[in-house]
mmCIF file of C-alpha atoms in Angstrom:
data_model
loop_
_atom_site.group_PDB
_atom_site.id
_atom_site.type_symbol
_atom_site.label_atom_id
_atom_site.label_comp_id
_atom_site.label_asym_id
_atom_site.label_seq_id
_atom_site.Cartn_x
_atom_site.Cartn_y
_atom_site.Cartn_z
ATOM 1 C CA MET M 23 -49.234 27.188 -141.109
ATOM 2 C CA ASN M 24 -48.719 23.772 -139.523
ATOM 3 C CA GLU M 25 -46.410 21.269 -141.162
ATOM 4 C CA PRO M 26 -48.489 18.606 -142.964
ATOM 5 C CA PRO M 27 -48.189 14.943 -142.016
ATOM 6 C CA TRP M 28 -46.756 13.887 -145.384
ATOM 7 C CA LEU M 29 -43.576 15.893 -144.665
ATOM 8 C CA SER M 30 -42.856 14.323 -141.293
ATOM 9 C CA ASP M 31 -40.529 11.596 -142.631
ATOM 10 C CA ALA M 32 -38.465 14.021 -144.730
ATOM 11 C CA LEU M 33 -38.186 16.517 -141.864
ATOM 12 C CA ALA M 34 -37.077 13.768 -139.491
ATOM 13 C CA ARG M 35 -34.401 12.644 -141.955
ATOM 14 C CA VAL M 36 -33.068 16.203 -142.372
ATOM 15 C CA ARG M 37 -32.793 16.581 -138.611
ATOM 16 C CA ARG M 38 -31.026 13.226 -138.293
ATOM 17 C CA ILE M 39 -28.330 14.315 -140.737
ATOM 18 C CA GLY M 40 -26.891 16.594 -138.046
ATOM 19 C CA ALA M 41 -23.114 16.514 -137.949
ATOM 20 C CA ARG M 42 -23.026 14.203 -140.984
ATOM 21 C CA LEU M 43 -24.275 17.038 -143.202
ATOM 22 C CA PRO M 44 -23.118 16.477 -146.799
ATOM 23 C CA HIS M 45 -21.781 19.294 -148.934
ATOM 24 C CA ALA M 46 -24.887 19.231 -151.131
ATOM 25 C CA LEU M 47 -28.418 18.027 -150.589
ATOM 26 C CA LEU M 48 -31.056 17.519 -153.287
ATOM 27 C CA ILE M 49 -34.643 17.672 -152.016
ATOM 28 C CA HIS M 50 -37.125 16.494 -154.610
ATOM 29 C CA GLY M 51 -40.717 15.442 -154.984
ATOM 30 C CA PRO M 52 -43.843 16.429 -156.864
ATOM 31 C CA ARG M 53 -44.086 20.217 -157.304
ATOM 32 C CA GLY M 54 -45.960 22.011 -154.579
ATOM 33 C CA TRP M 55 -45.855 19.181 -152.047
ATOM 34 C CA GLY M 56 -43.302 20.853 -149.781
ATOM 35 C CA GLU M 57 -39.781 20.509 -151.166
ATOM 36 C CA GLU M 58 -39.116 24.184 -150.390
ATOM 37 C CA ARG M 59 -40.487 23.679 -146.843
ATOM 38 C CA ILE M 60 -37.818 21.073 -146.177
ATOM 39 C CA ALA M 61 -35.126 23.377 -147.547
ATOM 40 C CA ASN M 62 -36.524 26.199 -145.407
ATOM 41 C CA ALA M 63 -36.467 24.099 -142.227
ATOM 42 C CA LEU M 64 -32.906 23.002 -142.976
ATOM 43 C CA ALA M 65 -31.701 26.578 -143.565
ATOM 44 C CA LEU M 66 -33.254 27.814 -140.319
ATOM 45 C CA ASP M 67 -31.745 24.903 -138.395
ATOM 46 C CA LEU M 68 -28.245 25.456 -139.799
ATOM 47 C CA MET M 69 -28.395 29.195 -139.066
ATOM 48 C CA ALA M 70 -29.772 28.510 -135.539
ATOM 49 C CA LEU M 71 -32.870 30.612 -136.281
ATOM 50 C CA GLU M 72 -36.280 30.049 -134.750
ATOM 51 C CA PRO M 73 -38.511 27.576 -136.648
ATOM 52 C CA GLY M 74 -41.457 28.816 -138.655
ATOM 53 C CA ARG M 75 -39.757 31.787 -140.321
ATOM 54 C CA ASP M 76 -39.487 32.232 -144.058
ATOM 55 C CA ALA M 77 -35.791 31.780 -144.809
ATOM 56 C CA ARG M 78 -36.226 33.616 -148.135
ATOM 57 C CA ALA M 79 -36.894 36.814 -146.195
ATOM 58 C CA VAL M 80 -34.164 36.377 -143.580
ATOM 59 C CA ALA M 81 -31.283 38.841 -143.762
ATOM 60 C CA HIS M 82 -28.400 36.665 -142.554
ATOM 61 C CA PRO M 83 -24.783 37.095 -143.721
ATOM 62 C CA ASP M 84 -24.274 33.337 -144.095
ATOM 63 C CA LEU M 85 -27.506 32.506 -145.920
ATOM 64 C CA ARG M 86 -28.507 32.998 -149.551
ATOM 65 C CA TRP M 87 -31.759 31.856 -151.176
ATOM 66 C CA LEU M 88 -31.831 31.792 -154.976
ATOM 67 C CA GLN M 89 -35.066 31.608 -156.991
ATOM 68 C CA PRO M 90 -35.603 31.642 -160.767
ATOM 69 C CA GLU M 91 -36.099 35.001 -162.461
ATOM 70 C CA ASP M 92 -38.656 34.893 -165.277
ATOM 71 C CA GLY M 93 -38.658 31.130 -164.901
ATOM 72 C CA VAL M 94 -34.904 30.687 -165.368
ATOM 73 C CA ILE M 95 -31.768 30.492 -163.200
ATOM 74 C CA ARG M 96 -28.918 31.989 -165.166
ATOM 75 C CA VAL M 97 -25.156 31.650 -164.887
ATOM 76 C CA ASP M 98 -24.618 35.078 -163.283
ATOM 77 C CA SER M 99 -26.825 34.074 -160.345
ATOM 78 C CA ILE M 100 -24.857 30.852 -159.824
ATOM 79 C CA ARG M 101 -21.550 32.718 -160.005
ATOM 80 C CA ALA M 102 -22.809 35.056 -157.282
ATOM 81 C CA ILE M 103 -23.591 31.986 -155.167
ATOM 82 C CA GLU M 104 -20.093 30.632 -155.794
ATOM 83 C CA GLU M 105 -18.537 33.915 -154.659
ATOM 84 C CA PHE M 106 -20.687 33.836 -151.543
ATOM 85 C CA LEU M 107 -19.722 30.260 -150.648
ATOM 86 C CA VAL M 108 -15.957 30.832 -150.771
ATOM 87 C CA GLN M 109 -16.160 33.575 -148.142
ATOM 88 C CA THR M 110 -15.534 32.838 -144.469
ATOM 89 C CA PRO M 111 -18.722 32.423 -142.397
ATOM 90 C CA GLN M 112 -19.467 35.542 -140.359
ATOM 91 C CA ALA M 113 -22.027 34.442 -137.770
ATOM 92 C CA ALA M 114 -22.778 30.745 -138.246
ATOM 93 C CA PRO M 115 -20.545 27.653 -138.293
ATOM 94 C CA ARG M 116 -21.070 27.348 -142.061
ATOM 95 C CA LYS M 117 -22.544 29.117 -145.060
ATOM 96 C CA ILE M 118 -25.638 27.802 -146.844
ATOM 97 C CA ALA M 119 -27.034 28.555 -150.281
ATOM 98 C CA VAL M 120 -30.513 27.296 -151.163
ATOM 99 C CA ILE M 121 -31.374 26.980 -154.862
ATOM 100 C CA GLU M 122 -35.126 26.728 -155.343
ATOM 101 C CA ASP M 123 -36.428 25.043 -158.512
ATOM 102 C CA ALA M 124 -32.906 23.957 -159.360
ATOM 103 C CA ASP M 125 -34.122 22.292 -162.560
ATOM 104 C CA ARG M 126 -34.665 25.825 -163.944
ATOM 105 C CA MET M 127 -30.892 26.309 -164.278
ATOM 106 C CA ASN M 128 -29.886 26.786 -167.881
ATOM 107 C CA VAL M 129 -26.929 24.802 -169.227
ATOM 108 C CA ASN M 130 -24.315 27.439 -168.382
ATOM 109 C CA ALA M 131 -25.640 27.833 -164.856
ATOM 110 C CA ALA M 132 -25.643 24.068 -164.250
ATOM 111 C CA ASN M 133 -22.075 23.743 -165.491
ATOM 112 C CA ALA M 134 -20.987 26.613 -163.237
ATOM 113 C CA LEU M 135 -22.624 24.966 -160.215
ATOM 114 C CA LEU M 136 -20.896 21.691 -161.009
ATOM 115 C CA LYS M 137 -17.529 23.304 -160.297
ATOM 116 C CA SER M 138 -18.610 24.126 -156.723
ATOM 117 C CA LEU M 139 -19.921 20.595 -156.265
ATOM 118 C CA GLU M 140 -16.692 19.050 -157.528
ATOM 119 C CA GLU M 141 -14.432 21.337 -155.450
ATOM 120 C CA PRO M 142 -16.622 22.384 -152.499
ATOM 121 C CA PRO M 143 -15.361 25.340 -150.472
ATOM 122 C CA GLN M 144 -14.719 24.687 -146.802
ATOM 123 C CA GLU M 145 -17.583 25.288 -144.379
ATOM 124 C CA SER M 146 -20.117 25.689 -147.167
ATOM 125 C CA PHE M 147 -23.330 23.853 -147.974
ATOM 126 C CA ILE M 148 -25.745 23.827 -150.930
ATOM 127 C CA ALA M 149 -29.366 22.719 -150.712
ATOM 128 C CA MET M 150 -31.373 22.368 -153.910
ATOM 129 C CA SER M 151 -35.083 21.772 -154.273
ATOM 130 C CA THR M 152 -36.776 20.559 -157.426
ATOM 131 C CA SER M 153 -39.836 18.770 -158.701
ATOM 132 C CA ALA M 154 -37.942 17.538 -161.768
ATOM 133 C CA PRO M 155 -34.592 16.027 -160.715
ATOM 134 C CA GLU M 156 -34.347 14.302 -164.089
ATOM 135 C CA ARG M 157 -33.783 17.725 -165.699
ATOM 136 C CA LEU M 158 -30.609 18.245 -163.697
ATOM 137 C CA LEU M 159 -27.279 17.152 -165.100
ATOM 138 C CA PRO M 160 -26.531 13.564 -163.987
ATOM 139 C CA THR M 161 -23.170 14.828 -162.682
ATOM 140 C CA VAL M 162 -25.007 17.358 -160.481
ATOM 141 C CA ARG M 163 -27.410 14.733 -159.100
ATOM 142 C CA SER M 164 -24.623 12.256 -158.396
ATOM 143 C CA ARG M 165 -22.805 14.753 -156.152
ATOM 144 C CA CYS M 166 -25.797 15.332 -153.882
ATOM 145 C CA GLN M 167 -27.325 13.368 -151.061
ATOM 146 C CA GLN M 168 -31.028 13.048 -151.866
ATOM 147 C CA ILE M 169 -34.239 13.343 -149.877
ATOM 148 C CA ARG M 170 -37.517 12.433 -151.579
ATOM 149 C CA ILE M 171 -40.889 13.848 -150.543
ATOM 150 C CA ARG M 172 -44.045 11.749 -150.808
ATOM 151 C CA ARG M 173 -47.532 12.815 -151.823
ATOM 152 C CA GLY M 174 -50.141 13.103 -149.105
ATOM 153 C CA GLY M 175 -53.442 11.259 -149.119
ATOM 154 C CA GLY M 176 -56.729 12.946 -149.979
ATOM 155 C CA ASP M 177 -57.924 13.250 -146.385
ATOM 156 C CA GLU M 178 -54.530 14.585 -145.276
ATOM 157 C CA VAL M 179 -54.641 17.287 -147.951
ATOM 158 C CA ARG M 180 -58.256 18.332 -147.354
ATOM 159 C CA ASN M 181 -57.782 18.505 -143.598
ATOM 160 C CA TRP M 182 -54.569 20.494 -143.899
ATOM 161 C CA LEU M 183 -55.982 22.984 -146.402
ATOM 162 C CA GLY M 184 -59.156 23.380 -144.365
ATOM 163 C CA ALA M 185 -57.138 24.037 -141.205
ATOM 164 C CA ALA M 186 -55.173 26.667 -143.160
ATOM 165 C CA GLY M 187 -58.402 28.494 -143.983
ATOM 166 C CA VAL M 188 -58.464 27.674 -147.703
ATOM 167 C CA ASP M 189 -61.881 27.760 -149.408
ATOM 168 C CA LEU M 190 -62.195 24.142 -150.551
ATOM 169 C CA ASP M 191 -64.567 25.053 -153.394
ATOM 170 C CA LYS M 192 -62.003 27.407 -154.932
ATOM 171 C CA ALA M 193 -59.317 24.864 -154.132
ATOM 172 C CA GLY M 194 -60.999 22.519 -156.589
ATOM 173 C CA TYR M 195 -60.218 24.897 -159.455
ATOM 174 C CA TRP M 196 -56.660 25.470 -158.274
ATOM 175 C CA ALA M 197 -56.220 21.716 -157.932
ATOM 176 C CA VAL M 198 -56.505 21.420 -161.724
ATOM 177 C CA GLU M 199 -54.015 24.138 -162.583
ATOM 178 C CA TYR M 200 -51.530 23.149 -159.872
ATOM 179 C CA GLY M 201 -51.839 19.401 -160.304
ATOM 180 C CA GLY M 202 -53.380 18.972 -156.854
ATOM 181 C CA ALA M 203 -50.259 20.354 -155.140
ATOM 182 C CA PRO M 204 -51.411 21.528 -151.682
ATOM 183 C CA PHE M 205 -48.697 24.140 -151.018
ATOM 184 C CA ALA M 206 -49.339 25.734 -154.402
ATOM 185 C CA ILE M 207 -53.078 25.795 -153.652
ATOM 186 C CA ALA M 208 -52.511 27.318 -150.217
ATOM 187 C CA SER M 209 -50.162 29.919 -151.682
ATOM 188 C CA ALA M 210 -52.702 30.864 -154.370
ATOM 189 C CA ALA M 211 -55.357 31.314 -151.681
ATOM 190 C CA GLU M 212 -53.019 33.387 -149.504
ATOM 191 C CA ARG M 213 -52.204 35.707 -152.424
ATOM 192 C CA GLY M 214 -55.886 36.141 -153.259
ATOM 193 C CA GLN M 215 -55.183 34.713 -156.700
ATOM 194 C CA VAL M 216 -58.126 34.210 -159.038
ATOM 195 C CA PRO M 217 -58.275 30.772 -160.696
ATOM 196 C CA LEU M 218 -56.914 30.921 -164.243
ATOM 197 C CA TRP M 219 -60.153 29.427 -165.551
ATOM 198 C CA ASP M 220 -61.890 32.764 -164.888
ATOM 199 C CA SER M 221 -59.611 34.459 -167.437
ATOM 200 C CA LEU M 222 -59.984 31.593 -169.894
ATOM 201 C CA GLU M 223 -63.779 31.805 -169.784
ATOM 202 C CA LYS M 224 -63.706 35.561 -170.373
ATOM 203 C CA ALA M 225 -61.171 35.235 -173.187
ATOM 204 C CA ALA M 226 -63.427 32.821 -175.051
ATOM 205 C CA ARG M 227 -66.109 35.489 -175.657
ATOM 206 C CA SER M 228 -64.344 37.333 -178.486
ATOM 207 C CA PRO M 229 -60.920 38.268 -179.892
ATOM 208 C CA ALA M 230 -61.143 41.577 -178.022
ATOM 209 C CA ALA M 231 -61.863 39.727 -174.781
ATOM 210 C CA ALA M 232 -58.926 37.391 -175.485
ATOM 211 C CA ARG M 233 -56.581 40.353 -175.912
ATOM 212 C CA ALA M 234 -57.902 41.914 -172.714
ATOM 213 C CA ALA M 235 -57.350 38.656 -170.822
ATOM 214 C CA GLY M 236 -53.773 38.510 -172.084
ATOM 215 C CA ASP M 237 -53.143 42.103 -171.034
ATOM 216 C CA GLY M 238 -54.545 41.373 -167.581
ATOM 217 C CA LEU M 239 -51.985 38.617 -167.025
ATOM 218 C CA ARG M 240 -49.004 40.388 -168.608
ATOM 219 C CA GLU M 241 -47.208 40.868 -165.262
ATOM 220 C CA VAL M 242 -47.655 37.262 -164.121
ATOM 221 C CA ASP M 243 -44.643 34.907 -164.225
ATOM 222 C CA LEU M 244 -45.001 33.558 -167.777
ATOM 223 C CA VAL M 245 -43.477 30.116 -167.185
ATOM 224 C CA ASP M 246 -45.645 29.509 -164.125
ATOM 225 C CA LEU M 247 -48.746 30.700 -166.000
ATOM 226 C CA LEU M 248 -48.012 28.433 -168.963
ATOM 227 C CA GLU M 249 -47.496 25.430 -166.702
ATOM 228 C CA ARG M 250 -50.859 26.075 -165.041
ATOM 229 C CA TRP M 251 -52.527 26.482 -168.426
ATOM 230 C CA LEU M 252 -50.914 23.297 -169.705
ATOM 231 C CA ARG M 253 -52.341 21.294 -166.805
ATOM 232 C CA ILE M 254 -55.808 22.686 -167.534
ATOM 233 C CA ALA M 255 -55.452 21.744 -171.220
ATOM 234 C CA HIS M 256 -54.450 18.192 -170.344
ATOM 235 C CA TRP M 257 -57.300 17.982 -167.824
ATOM 236 C CA LEU M 258 -59.733 19.072 -170.571
ATOM 237 C CA ALA M 259 -58.283 16.645 -173.116
ATOM 238 C CA ARG M 260 -58.842 13.713 -170.772
ATOM 239 C CA ARG M 261 -62.539 14.659 -170.512
ATOM 240 C CA ALA M 262 -63.253 15.857 -174.021
ATOM 241 C CA THR M 263 -65.141 13.909 -176.660
ATOM 242 C CA ASP M 264 -64.845 15.420 -180.139
ATOM 243 C CA SER M 265 -62.299 18.122 -179.308
ATOM 244 C CA VAL M 266 -59.361 16.085 -178.016
ATOM 245 C CA HIS M 267 -57.163 16.704 -181.070
ATOM 246 C CA GLY M 268 -57.686 20.468 -181.017
ATOM 247 C CA ILE M 269 -56.998 20.709 -177.285
ATOM 248 C CA LEU M 270 -53.805 18.662 -177.582
ATOM 249 C CA GLU M 271 -52.612 20.817 -180.502
ATOM 250 C CA PHE M 272 -53.191 23.873 -178.331
ATOM 251 C CA ALA M 273 -51.301 22.205 -175.454
ATOM 252 C CA THR M 274 -48.366 21.805 -177.847
ATOM 253 C CA GLU M 275 -48.469 25.554 -178.552
ATOM 254 C CA ILE M 276 -48.313 26.250 -174.801
ATOM 255 C CA LEU M 277 -45.401 23.858 -174.425
ATOM 256 C CA ASN M 278 -43.487 25.476 -177.281
ATOM 257 C CA VAL M 279 -43.857 28.953 -175.766
ATOM 258 C CA ARG M 280 -42.796 27.610 -172.368
ATOM 259 C CA ARG M 281 -39.647 26.109 -173.865
ATOM 260 C CA ALA M 282 -38.862 29.372 -175.636
ATOM 261 C CA ALA M 283 -39.397 31.348 -172.425
ATOM 262 C CA LEU M 284 -36.904 29.135 -170.585
ATOM 263 C CA VAL M 285 -34.078 29.607 -173.085
ATOM 264 C CA ASN M 286 -34.769 32.894 -174.894
ATOM 265 C CA THR M 287 -34.217 36.010 -172.803
ATOM 266 C CA GLY M 288 -35.303 38.208 -175.717
ATOM 267 C CA LEU M 289 -38.701 36.543 -176.153
ATOM 268 C CA ASN M 290 -41.587 39.027 -176.503
ATOM 269 C CA ARG M 291 -43.609 37.478 -173.703
ATOM 270 C CA GLY M 292 -46.556 39.830 -173.961
ATOM 271 C CA MET M 293 -46.964 39.100 -177.671
ATOM 272 C CA GLN M 294 -46.751 35.339 -177.110
ATOM 273 C CA LEU M 295 -49.354 35.507 -174.343
ATOM 274 C CA GLN M 296 -51.711 37.501 -176.591
ATOM 275 C CA ARG M 297 -51.251 34.944 -179.358
ATOM 276 C CA LEU M 298 -52.085 32.048 -177.054
ATOM 277 C CA PHE M 299 -55.237 33.733 -175.784
ATOM 278 C CA LEU M 300 -56.409 34.380 -179.349
ATOM 279 C CA LEU M 301 -55.765 30.738 -180.241
ATOM 280 C CA TRP M 302 -57.656 29.700 -177.116
ATOM 281 C CA ALA M 303 -60.675 31.842 -178.103
ATOM 282 C CA GLU M 304 -60.608 30.282 -181.572
ATOM 283 C CA LEU M 305 -60.431 26.780 -180.085
ATOM 284 C CA TRP M 306 -63.371 27.506 -177.791
ATOM 285 C CA ARG M 307 -65.547 28.764 -180.671
ATOM 286 C CA HIS M 308 -64.933 25.773 -182.923
ATOM 287 C CA THR M 309 -64.790 22.826 -180.520
ATOM 288 C CA SER M 310 -66.753 21.424 -177.622
ATOM 289 C CA ILE M 311 -64.851 22.376 -174.470
ATOM 290 C CA PRO M 312 -65.824 20.377 -171.361
ATOM 291 C CA GLN M 313 -67.380 22.035 -168.347
ATOM 292 C CA ILE M 314 -65.430 24.245 -165.928
ATOM 293 C CA PRO M 315 -62.494 22.187 -164.630
ATOM 294 C CA LYS M 316 -63.391 21.909 -160.970
ATOM 295 C CA ALA M 317 -61.731 18.868 -159.444
ATOM 296 C CA ARG M 318 -62.434 17.193 -156.168
ATOM 297 C CA LEU M 319 -59.463 17.281 -153.849
#
């Protein structure tokens, strides 16, 4: 997949850093617009690996890539990164740890990372990517050099997705649930993902259909699913007439479950998903839901 034009400035800045590489770099921008791509390019460059590879899948002794588990980065994962960084590099001039979606660190994890940022080990480097830098501790942000990613224009996005082989009709549905983020849309297409709206339409038929829809999505990352659903709810609320209040109340329910999922490791996620689908079916039966949320890219 070719690099899109809206990333060219950020990529050029990363490559200019060169020998002046800071101990920590914070790459941020709207979710799904390529913050992980910049981190990936940086990791490959520092490890002297060929461009175009997925650094997440690279088995390299001096590279670690950390992603959230069940929507959260916990303290044990950060401590493992700290232990990795204090070791002597084995094959590269330095060690690098990439923390994807760094805003998903819970409080304990963020405080643990702060220690490494305040007393950085020699020959180590941390790159963090996030779409919500404001959720990071101010003391974490202040210890990082920052690179911001811009949004691409409509023609840039359409041309890039079309060149990547994405069905632009389906992309219109994904554009709603992913906030128009092109990398998220391309990833959904690559995985053969069905737009969430399909499940929401089926769930609206009856309580039994709502339970079946919830069961069908039980294995999906709950936090990601709730964020997609929340964007759809807000999209509907902006276009609704007499059902705005009910849709916004439902959006609040989604938000509450998302918050609980981020902090409560014992949350019964399957039960919460079932509950939301039943509430959705009830909302659909008693309010006027706008037409299928297909947006123009």
